[in-house]
mmCIF file with all atom_site columns, C-alpha atoms in Angstrom:
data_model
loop_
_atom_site.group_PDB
_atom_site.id
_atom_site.type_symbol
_atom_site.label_atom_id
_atom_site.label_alt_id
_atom_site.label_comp_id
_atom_site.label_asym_id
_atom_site.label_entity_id
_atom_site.label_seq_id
_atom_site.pdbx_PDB_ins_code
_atom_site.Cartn_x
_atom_site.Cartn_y
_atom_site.Cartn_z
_atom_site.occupancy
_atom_site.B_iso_or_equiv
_atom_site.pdbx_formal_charge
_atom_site.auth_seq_id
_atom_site.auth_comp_id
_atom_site.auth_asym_id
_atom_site.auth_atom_id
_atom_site.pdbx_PDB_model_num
ATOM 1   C CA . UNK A 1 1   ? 26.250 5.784   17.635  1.00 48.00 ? 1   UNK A CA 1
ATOM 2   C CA . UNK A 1 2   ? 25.561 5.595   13.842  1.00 50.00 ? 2   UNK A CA 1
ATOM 3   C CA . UNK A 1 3   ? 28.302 3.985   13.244  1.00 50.00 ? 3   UNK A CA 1
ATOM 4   C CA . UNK A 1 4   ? 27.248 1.262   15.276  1.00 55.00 ? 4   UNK A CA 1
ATOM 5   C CA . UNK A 1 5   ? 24.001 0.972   13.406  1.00 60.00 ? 5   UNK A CA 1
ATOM 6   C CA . UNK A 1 6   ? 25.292 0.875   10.728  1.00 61.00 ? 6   UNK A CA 1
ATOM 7   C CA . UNK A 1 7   ? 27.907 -1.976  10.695  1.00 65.00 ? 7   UNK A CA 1
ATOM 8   C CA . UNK A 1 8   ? 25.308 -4.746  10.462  1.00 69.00 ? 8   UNK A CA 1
ATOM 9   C CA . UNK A 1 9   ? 24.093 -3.028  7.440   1.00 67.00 ? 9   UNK A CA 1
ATOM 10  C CA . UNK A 1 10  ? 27.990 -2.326  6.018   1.00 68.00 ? 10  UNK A CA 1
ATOM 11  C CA . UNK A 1 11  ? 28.455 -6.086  6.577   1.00 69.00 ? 11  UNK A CA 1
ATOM 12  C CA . UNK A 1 12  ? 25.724 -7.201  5.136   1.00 70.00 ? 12  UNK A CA 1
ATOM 13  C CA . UNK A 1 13  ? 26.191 -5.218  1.818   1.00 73.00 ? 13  UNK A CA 1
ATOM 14  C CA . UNK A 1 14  ? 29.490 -6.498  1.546   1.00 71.00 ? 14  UNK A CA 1
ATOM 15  C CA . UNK A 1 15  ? 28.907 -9.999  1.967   1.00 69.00 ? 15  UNK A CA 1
ATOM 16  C CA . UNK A 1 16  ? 26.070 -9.290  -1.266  1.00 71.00 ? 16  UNK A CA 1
ATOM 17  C CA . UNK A 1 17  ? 29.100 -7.481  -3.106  1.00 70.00 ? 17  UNK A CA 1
ATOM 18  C CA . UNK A 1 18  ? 31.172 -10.441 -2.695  1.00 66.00 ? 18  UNK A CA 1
ATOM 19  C CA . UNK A 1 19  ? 28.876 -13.441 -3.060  1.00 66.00 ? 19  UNK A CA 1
ATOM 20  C CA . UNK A 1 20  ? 26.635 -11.976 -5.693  1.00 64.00 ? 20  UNK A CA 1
ATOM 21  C CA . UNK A 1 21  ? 27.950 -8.801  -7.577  1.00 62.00 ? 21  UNK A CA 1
ATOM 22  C CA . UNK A 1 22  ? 31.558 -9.445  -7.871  1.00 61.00 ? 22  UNK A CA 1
ATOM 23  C CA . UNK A 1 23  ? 32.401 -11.765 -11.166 1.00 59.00 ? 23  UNK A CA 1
ATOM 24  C CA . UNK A 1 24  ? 34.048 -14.926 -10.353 1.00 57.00 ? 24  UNK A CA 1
ATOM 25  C CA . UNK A 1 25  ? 35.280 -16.071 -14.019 1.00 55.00 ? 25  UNK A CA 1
ATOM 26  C CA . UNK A 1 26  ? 38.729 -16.411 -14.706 1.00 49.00 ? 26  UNK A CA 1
ATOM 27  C CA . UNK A 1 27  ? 39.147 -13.213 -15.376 1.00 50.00 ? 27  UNK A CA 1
ATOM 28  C CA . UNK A 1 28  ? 39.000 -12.248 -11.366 1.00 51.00 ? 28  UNK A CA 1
ATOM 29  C CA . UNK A 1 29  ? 41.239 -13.906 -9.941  1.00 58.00 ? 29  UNK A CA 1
ATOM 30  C CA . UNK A 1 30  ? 40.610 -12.635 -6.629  1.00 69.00 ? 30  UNK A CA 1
ATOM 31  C CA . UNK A 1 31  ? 37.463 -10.816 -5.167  1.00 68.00 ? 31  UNK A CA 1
ATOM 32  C CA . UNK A 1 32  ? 39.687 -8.350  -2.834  1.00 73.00 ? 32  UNK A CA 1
ATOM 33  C CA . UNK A 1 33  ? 41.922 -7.735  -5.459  1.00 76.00 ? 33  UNK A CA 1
ATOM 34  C CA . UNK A 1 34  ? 38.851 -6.376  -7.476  1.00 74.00 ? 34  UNK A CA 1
ATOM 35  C CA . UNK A 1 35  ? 37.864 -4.369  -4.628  1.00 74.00 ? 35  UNK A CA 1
ATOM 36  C CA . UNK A 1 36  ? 40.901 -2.875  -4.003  1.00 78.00 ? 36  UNK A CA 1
ATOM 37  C CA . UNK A 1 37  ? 41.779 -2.047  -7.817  1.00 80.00 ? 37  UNK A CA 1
ATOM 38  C CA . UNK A 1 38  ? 37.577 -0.590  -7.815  1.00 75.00 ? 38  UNK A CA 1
ATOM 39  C CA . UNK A 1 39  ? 38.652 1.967   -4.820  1.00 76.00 ? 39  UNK A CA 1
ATOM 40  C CA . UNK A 1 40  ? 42.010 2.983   -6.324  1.00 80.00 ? 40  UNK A CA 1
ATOM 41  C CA . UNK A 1 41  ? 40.164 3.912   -9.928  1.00 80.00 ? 41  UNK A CA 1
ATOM 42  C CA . UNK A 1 42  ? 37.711 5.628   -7.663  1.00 73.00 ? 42  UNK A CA 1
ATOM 43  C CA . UNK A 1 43  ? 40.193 7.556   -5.415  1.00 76.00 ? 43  UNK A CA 1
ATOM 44  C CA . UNK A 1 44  ? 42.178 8.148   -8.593  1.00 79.00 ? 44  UNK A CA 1
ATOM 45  C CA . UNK A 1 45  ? 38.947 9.896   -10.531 1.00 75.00 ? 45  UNK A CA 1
ATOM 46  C CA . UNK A 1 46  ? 38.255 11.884  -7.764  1.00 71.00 ? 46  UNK A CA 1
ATOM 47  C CA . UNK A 1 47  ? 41.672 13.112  -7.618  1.00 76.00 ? 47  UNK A CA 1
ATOM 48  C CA . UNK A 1 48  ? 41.928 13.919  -10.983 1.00 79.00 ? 48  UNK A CA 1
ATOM 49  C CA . UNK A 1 49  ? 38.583 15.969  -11.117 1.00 76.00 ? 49  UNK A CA 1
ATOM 50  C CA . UNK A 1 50  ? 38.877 19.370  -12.433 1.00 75.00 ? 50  UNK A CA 1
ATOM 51  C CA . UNK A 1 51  ? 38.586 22.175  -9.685  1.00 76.00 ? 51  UNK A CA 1
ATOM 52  C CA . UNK A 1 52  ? 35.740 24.038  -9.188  1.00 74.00 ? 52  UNK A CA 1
ATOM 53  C CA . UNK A 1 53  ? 35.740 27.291  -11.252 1.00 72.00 ? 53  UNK A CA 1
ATOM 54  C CA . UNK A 1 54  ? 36.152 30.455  -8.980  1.00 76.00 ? 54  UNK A CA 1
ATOM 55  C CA . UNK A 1 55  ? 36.464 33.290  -11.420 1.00 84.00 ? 55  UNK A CA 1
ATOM 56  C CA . UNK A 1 56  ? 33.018 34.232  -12.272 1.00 89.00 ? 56  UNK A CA 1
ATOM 57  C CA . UNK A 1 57  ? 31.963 36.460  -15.208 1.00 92.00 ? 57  UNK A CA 1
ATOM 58  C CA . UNK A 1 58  ? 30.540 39.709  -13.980 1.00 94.00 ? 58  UNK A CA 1
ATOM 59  C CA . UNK A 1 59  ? 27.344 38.628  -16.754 1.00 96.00 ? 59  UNK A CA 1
ATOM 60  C CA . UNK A 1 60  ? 25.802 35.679  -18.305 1.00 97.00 ? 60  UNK A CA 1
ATOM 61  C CA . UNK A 1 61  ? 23.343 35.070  -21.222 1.00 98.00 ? 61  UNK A CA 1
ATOM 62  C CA . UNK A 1 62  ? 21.951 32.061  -19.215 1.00 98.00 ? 62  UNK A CA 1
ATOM 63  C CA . UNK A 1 63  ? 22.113 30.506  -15.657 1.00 97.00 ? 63  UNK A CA 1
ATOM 64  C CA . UNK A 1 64  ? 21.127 27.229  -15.281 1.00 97.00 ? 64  UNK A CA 1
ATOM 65  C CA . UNK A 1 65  ? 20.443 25.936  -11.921 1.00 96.00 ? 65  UNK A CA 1
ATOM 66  C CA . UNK A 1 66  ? 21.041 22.368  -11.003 1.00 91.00 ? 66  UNK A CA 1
ATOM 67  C CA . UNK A 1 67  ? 23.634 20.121  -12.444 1.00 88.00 ? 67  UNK A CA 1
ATOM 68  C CA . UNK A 1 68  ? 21.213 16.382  -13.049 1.00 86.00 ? 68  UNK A CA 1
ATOM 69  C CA . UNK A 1 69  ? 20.689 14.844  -15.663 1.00 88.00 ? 69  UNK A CA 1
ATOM 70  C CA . UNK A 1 70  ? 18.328 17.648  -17.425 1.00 95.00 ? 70  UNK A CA 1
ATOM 71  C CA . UNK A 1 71  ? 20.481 20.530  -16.635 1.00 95.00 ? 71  UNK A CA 1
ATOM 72  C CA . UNK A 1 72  ? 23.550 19.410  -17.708 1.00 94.00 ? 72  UNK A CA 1
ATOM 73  C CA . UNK A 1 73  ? 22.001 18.585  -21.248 1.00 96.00 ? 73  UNK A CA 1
ATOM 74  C CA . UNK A 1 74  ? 20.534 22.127  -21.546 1.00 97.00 ? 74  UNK A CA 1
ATOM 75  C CA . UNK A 1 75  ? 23.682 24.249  -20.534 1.00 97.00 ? 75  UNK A CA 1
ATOM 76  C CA . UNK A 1 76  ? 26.001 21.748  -23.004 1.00 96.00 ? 76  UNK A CA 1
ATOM 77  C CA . UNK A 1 77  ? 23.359 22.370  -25.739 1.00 98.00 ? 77  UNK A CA 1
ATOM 78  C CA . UNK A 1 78  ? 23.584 26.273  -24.814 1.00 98.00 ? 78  UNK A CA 1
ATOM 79  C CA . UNK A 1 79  ? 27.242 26.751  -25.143 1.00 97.00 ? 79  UNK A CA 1
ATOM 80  C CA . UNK A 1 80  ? 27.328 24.767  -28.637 1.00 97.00 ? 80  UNK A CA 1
ATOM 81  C CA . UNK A 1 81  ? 26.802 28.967  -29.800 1.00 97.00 ? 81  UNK A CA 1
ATOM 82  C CA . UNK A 1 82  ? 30.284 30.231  -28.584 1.00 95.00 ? 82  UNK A CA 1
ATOM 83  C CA . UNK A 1 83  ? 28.655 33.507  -28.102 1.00 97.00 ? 83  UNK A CA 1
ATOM 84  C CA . UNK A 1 84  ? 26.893 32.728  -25.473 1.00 97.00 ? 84  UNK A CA 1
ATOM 85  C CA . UNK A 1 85  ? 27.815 32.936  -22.094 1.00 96.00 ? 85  UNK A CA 1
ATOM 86  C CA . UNK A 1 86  ? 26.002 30.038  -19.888 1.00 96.00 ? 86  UNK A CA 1
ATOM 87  C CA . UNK A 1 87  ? 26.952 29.562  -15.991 1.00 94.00 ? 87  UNK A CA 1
ATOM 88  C CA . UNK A 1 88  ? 25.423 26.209  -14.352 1.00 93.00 ? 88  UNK A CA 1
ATOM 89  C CA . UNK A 1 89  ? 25.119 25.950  -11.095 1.00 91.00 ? 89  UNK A CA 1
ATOM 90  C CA . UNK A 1 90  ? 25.194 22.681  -8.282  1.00 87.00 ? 90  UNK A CA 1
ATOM 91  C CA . UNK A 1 91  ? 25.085 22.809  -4.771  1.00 84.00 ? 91  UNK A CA 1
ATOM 92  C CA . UNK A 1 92  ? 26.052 20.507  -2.796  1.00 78.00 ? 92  UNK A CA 1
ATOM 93  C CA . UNK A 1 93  ? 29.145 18.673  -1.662  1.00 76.00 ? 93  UNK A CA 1
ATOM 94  C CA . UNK A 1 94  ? 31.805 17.132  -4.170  1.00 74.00 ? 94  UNK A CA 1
ATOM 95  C CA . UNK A 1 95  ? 31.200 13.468  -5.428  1.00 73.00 ? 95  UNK A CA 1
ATOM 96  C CA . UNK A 1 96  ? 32.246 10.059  -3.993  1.00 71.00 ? 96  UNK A CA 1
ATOM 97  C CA . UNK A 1 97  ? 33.076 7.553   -6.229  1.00 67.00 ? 97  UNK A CA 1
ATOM 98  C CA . UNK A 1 98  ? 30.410 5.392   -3.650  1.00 72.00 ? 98  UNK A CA 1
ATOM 99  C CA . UNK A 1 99  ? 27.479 7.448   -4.820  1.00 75.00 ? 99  UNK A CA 1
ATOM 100 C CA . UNK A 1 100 ? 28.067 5.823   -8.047  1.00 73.00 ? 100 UNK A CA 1
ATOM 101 C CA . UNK A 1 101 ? 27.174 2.359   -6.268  1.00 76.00 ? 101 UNK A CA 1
ATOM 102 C CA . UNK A 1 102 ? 23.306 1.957   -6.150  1.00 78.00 ? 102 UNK A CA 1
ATOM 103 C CA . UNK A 1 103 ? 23.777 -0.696  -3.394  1.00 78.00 ? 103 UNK A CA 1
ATOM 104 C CA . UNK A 1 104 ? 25.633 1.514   -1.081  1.00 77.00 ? 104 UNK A CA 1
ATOM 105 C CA . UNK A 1 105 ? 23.051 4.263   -1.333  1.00 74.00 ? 105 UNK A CA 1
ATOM 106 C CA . UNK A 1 106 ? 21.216 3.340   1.630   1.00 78.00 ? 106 UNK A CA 1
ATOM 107 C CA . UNK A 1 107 ? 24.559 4.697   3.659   1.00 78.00 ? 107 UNK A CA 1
ATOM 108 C CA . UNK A 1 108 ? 24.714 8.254   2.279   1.00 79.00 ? 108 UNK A CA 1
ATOM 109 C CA . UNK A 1 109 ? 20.672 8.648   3.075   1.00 78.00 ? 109 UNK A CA 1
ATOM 110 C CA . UNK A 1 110 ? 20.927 11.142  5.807   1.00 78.00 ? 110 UNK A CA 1
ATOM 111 C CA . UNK A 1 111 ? 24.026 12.526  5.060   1.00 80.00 ? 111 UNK A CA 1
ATOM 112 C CA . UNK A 1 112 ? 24.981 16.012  3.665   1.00 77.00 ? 112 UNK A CA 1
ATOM 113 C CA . UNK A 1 113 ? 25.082 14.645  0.186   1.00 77.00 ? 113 UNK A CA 1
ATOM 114 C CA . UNK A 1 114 ? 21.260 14.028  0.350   1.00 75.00 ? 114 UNK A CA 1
ATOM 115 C CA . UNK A 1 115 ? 20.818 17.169  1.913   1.00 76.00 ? 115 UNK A CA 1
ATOM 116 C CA . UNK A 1 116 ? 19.198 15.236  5.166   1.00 74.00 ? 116 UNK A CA 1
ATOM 117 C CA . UNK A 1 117 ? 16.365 15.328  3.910   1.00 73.00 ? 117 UNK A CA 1
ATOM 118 C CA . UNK A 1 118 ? 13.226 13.157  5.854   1.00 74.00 ? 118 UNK A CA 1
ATOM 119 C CA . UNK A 1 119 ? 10.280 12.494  4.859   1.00 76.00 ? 119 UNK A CA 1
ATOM 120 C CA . UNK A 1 120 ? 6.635  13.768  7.303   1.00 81.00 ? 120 UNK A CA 1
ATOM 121 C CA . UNK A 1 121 ? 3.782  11.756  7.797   1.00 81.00 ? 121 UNK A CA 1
ATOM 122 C CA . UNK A 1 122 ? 1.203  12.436  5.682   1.00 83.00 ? 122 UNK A CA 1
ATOM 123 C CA . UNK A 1 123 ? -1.344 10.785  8.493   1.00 81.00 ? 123 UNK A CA 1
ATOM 124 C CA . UNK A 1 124 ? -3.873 9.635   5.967   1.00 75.00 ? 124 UNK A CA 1
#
């Protein structure tokens, strides 16, 4: 059922990708080409990601929750002592390469990667 709700949109976004977004210089020489070589750097990344890490210290000078753009900073600034022990933690589910595409956003919306979040009336 969303599926079907969502082809319209999937069709619509990709007709924008390929009339508006991908170059058409000499350089391209074909738009599905580009495509194709965009989702095999993307599936390549991902499978070239280093794994999780699974063997926990038993302590930690700092824990720093949430992986964005903030916490990332911090905990890289933290371990420039090499003392100290720093542990950051992210929920949530791996990465697709399509979250990198502000375009295709609208399709991972109320999905587990936005936590399915919605929104309540505020009724004012």
């Amino acid at each position: 059922m969303k599926s079907q709700r969502r082809a319209p949109m999937l069709l619509a976004t990709l007709w924008i990708v390929f009339t508006v977004f991908i170059p058409t210089d000499t350089q391209v020489a074909n738009p599905i080409s580009s495509v194709v070589k965009f989702l095999q750097e993307g599936t390549n990344q991902l499978d070239n990601e280093p794994p999780d890490q699974t063997n926990l210290l038993s302590e930690y000078d700092f824990i720093v929750v949430g992986a964005g753009t903030a916490g990332c900073v911090v905990a890289n600034r933290l371990t420039e002592i090499p003392e100290w022990k720093v542990l950051l933690v992210e929920a949530g589910v791996n990465e697709n390469f399509v979250m990198d595409i502000p375009i295709l956003a609208n399709y991972l919306q109320f999905t587990d990667a936005n936590w399915k979040y919605k929104t309540q009336s505020s009724n004012k």
